């Protein structure tokens, strides 16, 4: 009787031991393939981001503004990886014949400035090469003004309401092309404009309409790169975007070679201004550009390029380094601050490169690059 009962029991409940063995195997498989969040480990340095903020900063955008080149290979990405860079901003250009000309011309082949890296093909290839090294891409289209009526996008200003209507129609075609490119090539973020202060202030409805069109095409995060001088405080459509983007060239000194204490004190007023906007719109803040040239006057007018024709322009790597330190120490620990895109990075630049490259904004092969790498988590 016991034997007969045992066989019947086994025939009826044969699936029990199989289930007992299968469950742990299934759990192991799920655990192995479960997505892992990678968080940058804090540096042991006293000046690291973690020591300043007291919390992990793995969600920061650690970026540089990438300069378009004639070609891009994986070897161009290695210096970025070594410096802890996780994002690049790529900048294709459209152009206008003048500041009051209501037409934006699109050059998808890079023919306007002759840079393959600004063409659709070059942008896509660079994005792919960066992705292979774990680096994400923000597409950041700019406008270039030609003629004698202005050389900066902030000068763009139409003279009639009809011209503004025509300009926005033309600019929408320009931007939607790049939104479609960003979607098709799986770029990780899109900047919908840069320093267009006359076009943004007083034209809220037009920008909200454009943002809706962009979101119907591109499904990643959006920002706008507002000028530091006041545009970022006057924009009224930040709530429709994912990041408050600022071109952070705030003047921080009236003298050459300022100390870090002077720079830290000077950052307090811009910090209060930025915090006020952030609290109003409850959006994280991103420095779409920030950087300093390698000259003693780097903090006086940070937006100004060095005079490349001057015979006796003085190199000052220490001032550039000090400016980097003060900026990172002021902002990297703020809970609402999302990251920086350093201006700017030349692919393939060698340590013994041209003198005018050494004077300008790039941190490459200078002490400023070490500061950037430290704060970017290396």
Short mmCIF file of C-alpha atoms in Angstrom, two decimals:
data_model
loop_
_atom_site.label_atom_id
_atom_site.label_comp_id
_atom_site.label_asym_id
_atom_site.label_seq_id
_atom_site.Cartn_x
_atom_site.Cartn_y
_atom_site.Cartn_z
CA UNK A 1 0.00 0.00 0.00
CA UNK A 2 2.66 2.60 0.88
CA UNK A 3 4.57 1.79 -2.34
CA UNK A 4 1.49 2.12 -4.54
CA UNK A 5 0.60 5.44 -2.86
CA UNK A 6 4.13 6.81 -3.35
CA UNK A 7 4.12 6.08 -7.11
CA UNK A 8 0.71 7.68 -7.49
CA UNK A 9 1.87 10.73 -5.58
CA UNK A 10 4.97 11.09 -7.75
CA UNK A 11 2.95 10.72 -10.97
CA UNK A 12 0.51 13.36 -9.81
CA UNK A 13 2.98 15.92 -8.39
CA UNK A 14 6.01 15.42 -10.64
CA UNK A 15 6.13 19.18 -11.42
CA UNK A 16 6.90 20.22 -7.83
CA UNK A 17 10.65 19.42 -7.79
CA UNK A 18 10.99 20.78 -11.33
CA UNK A 19 9.46 24.08 -10.19
CA UNK A 20 11.68 24.20 -7.12
CA UNK A 21 14.74 23.94 -9.33
CA UNK A 22 13.47 26.29 -12.05
CA UNK A 23 12.60 29.24 -9.80
CA UNK A 24 16.13 29.99 -8.56
CA UNK A 25 17.50 29.57 -12.08
CA UNK A 26 14.93 32.06 -13.41
CA UNK A 27 15.72 34.52 -10.63
CA UNK A 28 19.42 34.26 -11.42
CA UNK A 29 18.78 34.98 -15.11
CA UNK A 30 16.60 38.00 -14.30
CA UNK A 31 19.19 39.37 -11.88
CA UNK A 32 21.98 38.93 -14.43
CA UNK A 33 20.15 40.85 -17.17
CA UNK A 34 18.56 43.51 -14.98
CA UNK A 35 19.64 47.08 -16.07
CA UNK A 36 22.31 48.53 -13.81
CA UNK A 37 22.60 52.17 -12.96
CA UNK A 38 26.20 53.28 -13.17
CA UNK A 39 27.09 55.97 -10.68
CA UNK A 40 30.46 57.66 -10.74
CA UNK A 41 32.49 56.80 -7.68
CA UNK A 42 33.57 59.79 -5.62
CA UNK A 43 37.15 60.89 -5.86
CA UNK A 44 39.32 60.75 -2.79
CA UNK A 45 40.43 64.33 -3.38
CA UNK A 46 39.20 66.99 -0.98
CA UNK A 47 38.12 69.06 -3.97
CA UNK A 48 36.08 66.32 -5.63
CA UNK A 49 32.40 66.77 -6.46
CA UNK A 50 31.33 64.28 -3.82
CA UNK A 51 33.25 66.01 -1.05
CA UNK A 52 31.63 69.32 -1.93
CA UNK A 53 28.06 68.10 -2.29
CA UNK A 54 28.04 65.16 0.12
CA UNK A 55 26.04 63.03 -2.34
CA UNK A 56 26.64 61.08 -5.56
CA UNK A 57 26.78 63.13 -8.76
CA UNK A 58 26.46 60.33 -11.32
CA UNK A 59 23.54 62.06 -13.05
CA UNK A 60 25.57 65.12 -14.05
CA UNK A 61 26.15 65.88 -17.73
CA UNK A 62 29.93 66.01 -18.03
CA UNK A 63 30.25 67.64 -21.40
CA UNK A 64 32.42 69.54 -23.84
CA UNK A 65 31.51 71.51 -26.94
CA UNK A 66 32.97 69.51 -29.79
CA UNK A 67 34.65 71.28 -32.71
CA UNK A 68 33.71 69.80 -36.09
CA UNK A 69 36.57 68.17 -37.97
CA UNK A 70 37.25 66.75 -41.42
CA UNK A 71 37.07 63.21 -40.04
CA UNK A 72 36.48 61.44 -36.75
CA UNK A 73 37.78 58.12 -35.49
CA UNK A 74 37.54 56.24 -32.22
CA UNK A 75 41.01 57.48 -31.30
CA UNK A 76 39.62 61.04 -31.12
CA UNK A 77 37.35 59.91 -28.28
CA UNK A 78 40.06 58.45 -26.05
CA UNK A 79 41.20 61.81 -24.57
CA UNK A 80 37.55 62.51 -23.66
CA UNK A 81 37.25 59.19 -21.87
CA UNK A 82 40.47 59.86 -19.95
CA UNK A 83 39.11 63.22 -18.80
CA UNK A 84 35.79 61.79 -17.61
CA UNK A 85 33.71 63.40 -20.38
CA UNK A 86 30.36 61.67 -20.89
CA UNK A 87 28.68 64.13 -23.29
CA UNK A 88 29.61 66.16 -26.35
CA UNK A 89 27.64 69.00 -27.93
CA UNK A 90 27.79 69.05 -31.72
CA UNK A 91 27.12 72.33 -33.50
CA UNK A 92 25.90 72.51 -37.10
CA UNK A 93 25.46 76.02 -38.49
CA UNK A 94 22.74 77.68 -40.47
CA UNK A 95 23.28 81.23 -41.65
CA UNK A 96 21.52 84.50 -42.27
CA UNK A 97 22.57 87.19 -44.71
CA UNK A 98 22.01 89.82 -42.01
CA UNK A 99 20.54 90.42 -38.59
CA UNK A 100 17.25 91.73 -40.02
CA UNK A 101 16.98 89.22 -42.88
CA UNK A 102 14.04 86.87 -42.18
CA UNK A 103 15.58 83.81 -43.81
CA UNK A 104 17.63 81.02 -42.22
CA UNK A 105 19.55 78.95 -44.73
CA UNK A 106 20.20 75.29 -44.08
CA UNK A 107 23.43 73.56 -45.15
CA UNK A 108 23.05 69.85 -44.52
CA UNK A 109 26.18 68.99 -46.48
CA UNK A 110 28.51 71.22 -44.50
CA UNK A 111 29.26 73.29 -47.61
CA UNK A 112 28.80 76.67 -45.91
CA UNK A 113 31.91 76.51 -43.72
CA UNK A 114 33.53 73.51 -45.38
CA UNK A 115 33.48 71.33 -42.26
CA UNK A 116 32.50 67.71 -42.89
CA UNK A 117 31.78 67.35 -39.17
CA UNK A 118 28.90 69.84 -39.46
CA UNK A 119 27.23 67.92 -42.27
CA UNK A 120 24.42 65.49 -41.54
CA UNK A 121 26.75 62.62 -42.36
CA UNK A 122 29.50 63.96 -40.14
CA UNK A 123 27.16 64.61 -37.22
CA UNK A 124 25.75 61.09 -37.44
CA UNK A 125 29.20 59.49 -37.70
CA UNK A 126 30.58 61.48 -34.77
CA UNK A 127 27.55 60.51 -32.69
CA UNK A 128 28.17 56.85 -33.50
CA UNK A 129 31.88 57.03 -32.66
CA UNK A 130 31.11 58.78 -29.37
CA UNK A 131 28.45 56.22 -28.45
CA UNK A 132 30.95 53.39 -28.93
CA UNK A 133 33.00 54.95 -26.12
CA UNK A 134 29.99 55.53 -23.85
CA UNK A 135 29.71 59.24 -24.70
CA UNK A 136 26.32 60.82 -25.40
CA UNK A 137 25.51 63.62 -27.83
CA UNK A 138 23.53 66.83 -27.58
CA UNK A 139 22.80 68.43 -30.94
CA UNK A 140 23.10 72.20 -30.64
CA UNK A 141 22.40 74.08 -33.90
CA UNK A 142 23.73 77.65 -34.16
CA UNK A 143 23.10 80.54 -36.54
CA UNK A 144 25.90 82.40 -38.27
CA UNK A 145 25.35 85.98 -39.41
CA UNK A 146 26.93 87.30 -42.59
CA UNK A 147 27.17 90.83 -43.88
CA UNK A 148 27.73 94.04 -41.95
CA UNK A 149 24.61 94.08 -39.79
CA UNK A 150 25.82 91.88 -36.96
CA UNK A 151 28.05 88.96 -36.15
CA UNK A 152 26.32 87.48 -33.10
CA UNK A 153 22.95 85.63 -32.98
CA UNK A 154 21.83 88.03 -30.26
CA UNK A 155 21.80 90.77 -32.91
CA UNK A 156 19.04 89.04 -34.90
CA UNK A 157 16.06 91.36 -34.74
CA UNK A 158 13.33 91.81 -37.31
CA UNK A 159 11.86 95.24 -38.02
CA UNK A 160 8.24 94.24 -38.63
CA UNK A 161 5.76 91.68 -37.33
CA UNK A 162 5.54 90.18 -40.81
CA UNK A 163 9.30 89.68 -40.89
CA UNK A 164 9.18 87.98 -37.49
CA UNK A 165 6.50 85.64 -38.79
CA UNK A 166 8.65 84.84 -41.81
CA UNK A 167 11.74 84.35 -39.63
CA UNK A 168 10.01 81.88 -37.31
CA UNK A 169 8.68 79.94 -40.31
CA UNK A 170 12.18 79.74 -41.75
CA UNK A 171 13.82 78.93 -38.42
CA UNK A 172 11.27 76.17 -37.80
CA UNK A 173 12.25 74.45 -41.04
CA UNK A 174 15.91 74.73 -40.00
CA UNK A 175 15.36 73.36 -36.51
CA UNK A 176 12.92 70.60 -37.44
CA UNK A 177 15.48 69.24 -39.87
CA UNK A 178 17.90 68.78 -36.98
CA UNK A 179 15.18 67.42 -34.72
CA UNK A 180 14.51 64.72 -37.30
CA UNK A 181 18.25 64.03 -37.61
CA UNK A 182 18.58 63.77 -33.82
CA UNK A 183 15.66 61.32 -33.68
CA UNK A 184 16.91 59.22 -36.59
CA UNK A 185 20.44 58.91 -35.20
CA UNK A 186 19.32 58.49 -31.56
CA UNK A 187 21.05 61.59 -30.24
CA UNK A 188 20.54 62.02 -26.53
CA UNK A 189 19.44 65.68 -26.27
CA UNK A 190 18.57 68.63 -28.48
CA UNK A 191 19.14 72.35 -27.95
CA UNK A 192 16.46 74.31 -29.83
CA UNK A 193 18.35 77.60 -30.13
CA UNK A 194 21.34 79.60 -28.95
CA UNK A 195 21.53 83.22 -27.75
CA UNK A 196 18.60 84.46 -29.85
CA UNK A 197 17.64 87.04 -27.26
CA UNK A 198 15.47 89.28 -29.46
CA UNK A 199 13.69 86.24 -30.85
CA UNK A 200 12.97 84.69 -27.44
CA UNK A 201 11.92 87.71 -25.41
CA UNK A 202 8.44 88.78 -26.41
CA UNK A 203 7.75 85.78 -28.65
CA UNK A 204 6.65 83.17 -26.12
CA UNK A 205 3.75 81.86 -28.22
CA UNK A 206 5.97 81.24 -31.24
CA UNK A 207 8.48 79.25 -29.19
CA UNK A 208 5.80 77.17 -27.49
CA UNK A 209 4.39 76.32 -30.91
CA UNK A 210 7.86 75.38 -32.16
CA UNK A 211 8.53 73.24 -29.09
CA UNK A 212 5.32 71.30 -29.70
CA UNK A 213 6.38 70.66 -33.29
CA UNK A 214 9.84 69.54 -32.18
CA UNK A 215 8.44 67.14 -29.59
CA UNK A 216 6.25 65.54 -32.25
CA UNK A 217 9.45 64.68 -34.14
CA UNK A 218 12.15 64.24 -31.48
CA UNK A 219 11.49 62.34 -28.27
CA UNK A 220 14.57 63.14 -26.20
CA UNK A 221 15.15 65.97 -23.68
CA UNK A 222 15.16 69.58 -24.88
CA UNK A 223 16.89 72.75 -23.75
CA UNK A 224 17.59 76.24 -25.03
CA UNK A 225 20.96 78.01 -24.66
CA UNK A 226 20.16 81.46 -23.22
CA UNK A 227 22.68 84.24 -22.91
CA UNK A 228 24.05 85.01 -19.44
CA UNK A 229 23.44 88.77 -19.63
CA UNK A 230 19.72 88.60 -18.85
CA UNK A 231 18.03 86.53 -21.54
CA UNK A 232 17.80 83.47 -19.29
CA UNK A 233 15.81 85.52 -16.77
CA UNK A 234 13.36 86.90 -19.34
CA UNK A 235 12.42 83.68 -21.13
CA UNK A 236 8.89 82.53 -20.26
CA UNK A 237 8.81 79.07 -21.85
CA UNK A 238 11.30 77.22 -19.62
CA UNK A 239 8.43 75.10 -18.27
CA UNK A 240 8.00 73.58 -21.76
CA UNK A 241 11.62 72.37 -21.82
CA UNK A 242 13.56 69.80 -19.79
CA UNK A 243 16.57 71.93 -18.84
CA UNK A 244 17.21 75.62 -18.26
CA UNK A 245 20.23 76.15 -20.49
CA UNK A 246 22.65 79.03 -19.89
CA UNK A 247 25.67 80.27 -21.81
CA UNK A 248 27.52 81.00 -18.58
CA UNK A 249 30.04 83.67 -19.56
CA UNK A 250 29.36 85.83 -16.52
CA UNK A 251 32.04 88.52 -15.92
CA UNK A 252 33.74 87.78 -12.62
CA UNK A 253 36.59 90.26 -12.31
CA UNK A 254 37.67 93.76 -13.28
CA UNK A 255 41.37 92.96 -13.01
CA UNK A 256 43.75 90.43 -14.47
CA UNK A 257 44.84 87.32 -12.57
CA UNK A 258 42.07 87.29 -9.94
CA UNK A 259 42.39 84.99 -6.95
CA UNK A 260 40.02 82.09 -6.43
CA UNK A 261 38.56 83.87 -3.38
CA UNK A 262 37.70 86.84 -5.61
CA UNK A 263 36.05 84.60 -8.19
CA UNK A 264 34.06 82.67 -5.60
CA UNK A 265 32.76 85.95 -4.17
CA UNK A 266 31.89 87.19 -7.66
CA UNK A 267 29.88 84.04 -8.42
CA UNK A 268 27.47 84.72 -5.55
CA UNK A 269 25.38 87.25 -7.46
CA UNK A 270 24.96 85.16 -10.65
CA UNK A 271 24.23 82.17 -8.44
CA UNK A 272 21.33 84.03 -6.80
CA UNK A 273 19.97 85.04 -10.20
CA UNK A 274 20.13 81.47 -11.50
CA UNK A 275 18.56 80.07 -8.36
CA UNK A 276 15.63 82.49 -8.69
CA UNK A 277 14.85 81.26 -12.21
CA UNK A 278 15.28 77.64 -11.20
CA UNK A 279 12.88 78.00 -8.28
CA UNK A 280 10.29 79.67 -10.49
CA UNK A 281 10.25 76.93 -13.14
CA UNK A 282 11.38 73.90 -11.09
CA UNK A 283 13.70 72.73 -13.89
CA UNK A 284 17.33 71.61 -13.60
CA UNK A 285 19.98 74.02 -14.85
CA UNK A 286 22.56 73.16 -17.48
CA UNK A 287 25.51 75.28 -18.58
CA UNK A 288 25.27 74.74 -22.33
CA UNK A 289 28.55 76.63 -22.61
CA UNK A 290 31.09 77.74 -20.05
CA UNK A 291 34.78 78.32 -20.47
CA UNK A 292 37.76 80.62 -20.13
CA UNK A 293 40.58 81.53 -22.45
CA UNK A 294 44.20 81.07 -21.41
CA UNK A 295 45.04 84.71 -20.75
CA UNK A 296 45.39 86.92 -17.64
CA UNK A 297 42.09 88.71 -18.42
CA UNK A 298 40.06 85.48 -18.76
CA UNK A 299 37.53 86.46 -16.05
CA UNK A 300 36.95 90.06 -17.18
CA UNK A 301 35.01 89.30 -20.38
CA UNK A 302 34.85 85.50 -20.55
CA UNK A 303 32.90 85.58 -23.84
CA UNK A 304 35.66 87.47 -25.70
CA UNK A 305 38.10 85.58 -27.88
CA UNK A 306 41.81 86.30 -27.38
CA UNK A 307 43.44 88.63 -29.87
CA UNK A 308 45.14 86.17 -32.17
CA UNK A 309 46.95 88.94 -34.05
CA UNK A 310 48.64 90.40 -30.97
CA UNK A 311 52.37 89.75 -30.98
CA UNK A 312 52.81 89.81 -27.20
CA UNK A 313 49.63 88.11 -25.99
CA UNK A 314 50.57 86.55 -22.68
CA UNK A 315 49.79 82.95 -21.89
CA UNK A 316 48.29 82.40 -18.42
CA UNK A 317 47.32 78.82 -17.67
CA UNK A 318 47.02 79.48 -13.94
CA UNK A 319 44.24 82.05 -14.36
CA UNK A 320 42.32 79.67 -16.60
CA UNK A 321 42.73 76.92 -14.01
CA UNK A 322 41.55 79.19 -11.18
CA UNK A 323 38.45 80.14 -13.17
CA UNK A 324 37.61 76.47 -13.66
CA UNK A 325 38.05 75.73 -9.97
CA UNK A 326 35.78 78.57 -8.87
CA UNK A 327 33.05 77.62 -11.33
CA UNK A 328 32.99 73.95 -10.36
CA UNK A 329 33.18 74.69 -6.64
CA UNK A 330 30.23 77.08 -6.92
CA UNK A 331 27.86 74.93 -8.96
CA UNK A 332 28.72 71.24 -8.99
CA UNK A 333 27.26 70.60 -5.57
CA UNK A 334 23.96 72.39 -6.18
CA UNK A 335 21.13 69.80 -6.19
CA UNK A 336 19.38 71.51 -9.13
CA UNK A 337 22.52 71.77 -11.23
CA UNK A 338 22.72 69.18 -13.98
CA UNK A 339 26.09 69.76 -15.63
CA UNK A 340 28.40 71.67 -17.95
CA UNK A 341 29.49 71.72 -21.56
CA UNK A 342 32.99 73.18 -21.55
CA UNK A 343 33.86 75.52 -24.41
CA UNK A 344 35.60 74.00 -26.34
CA UNK A 345 37.33 70.77 -27.49
CA UNK A 346 39.38 70.21 -30.64
CA UNK A 347 39.60 66.57 -31.75
CA UNK A 348 43.18 65.47 -32.30
CA UNK A 349 44.75 68.58 -30.76
CA UNK A 350 48.34 67.83 -29.78
CA UNK A 351 50.22 69.26 -26.82
CA UNK A 352 52.55 71.10 -29.18
CA UNK A 353 49.65 72.45 -31.27
CA UNK A 354 49.31 75.96 -32.73
CA UNK A 355 49.85 78.88 -30.37
CA UNK A 356 46.45 80.41 -31.09
CA UNK A 357 44.79 77.17 -29.98
CA UNK A 358 46.81 77.28 -26.79
CA UNK A 359 45.64 80.82 -26.02
CA UNK A 360 42.00 80.16 -26.66
CA UNK A 361 39.25 78.47 -24.67
CA UNK A 362 40.24 74.83 -24.87
CA UNK A 363 41.45 73.22 -21.62
CA UNK A 364 43.33 70.54 -23.57
CA UNK A 365 46.90 69.86 -22.39
CA UNK A 366 46.60 72.54 -19.71
CA UNK A 367 46.06 72.47 -15.94
CA UNK A 368 42.39 73.35 -16.59
CA UNK A 369 41.91 69.93 -18.17
CA UNK A 370 43.10 68.32 -14.93
CA UNK A 371 40.55 70.36 -12.98
CA UNK A 372 37.79 69.36 -15.38
CA UNK A 373 38.79 65.69 -15.19
CA UNK A 374 38.80 65.80 -11.39
CA UNK A 375 35.29 67.25 -11.19
CA UNK A 376 34.02 65.01 -13.96
CA UNK A 377 34.82 62.11 -11.68
CA UNK A 378 38.18 60.80 -12.84
#
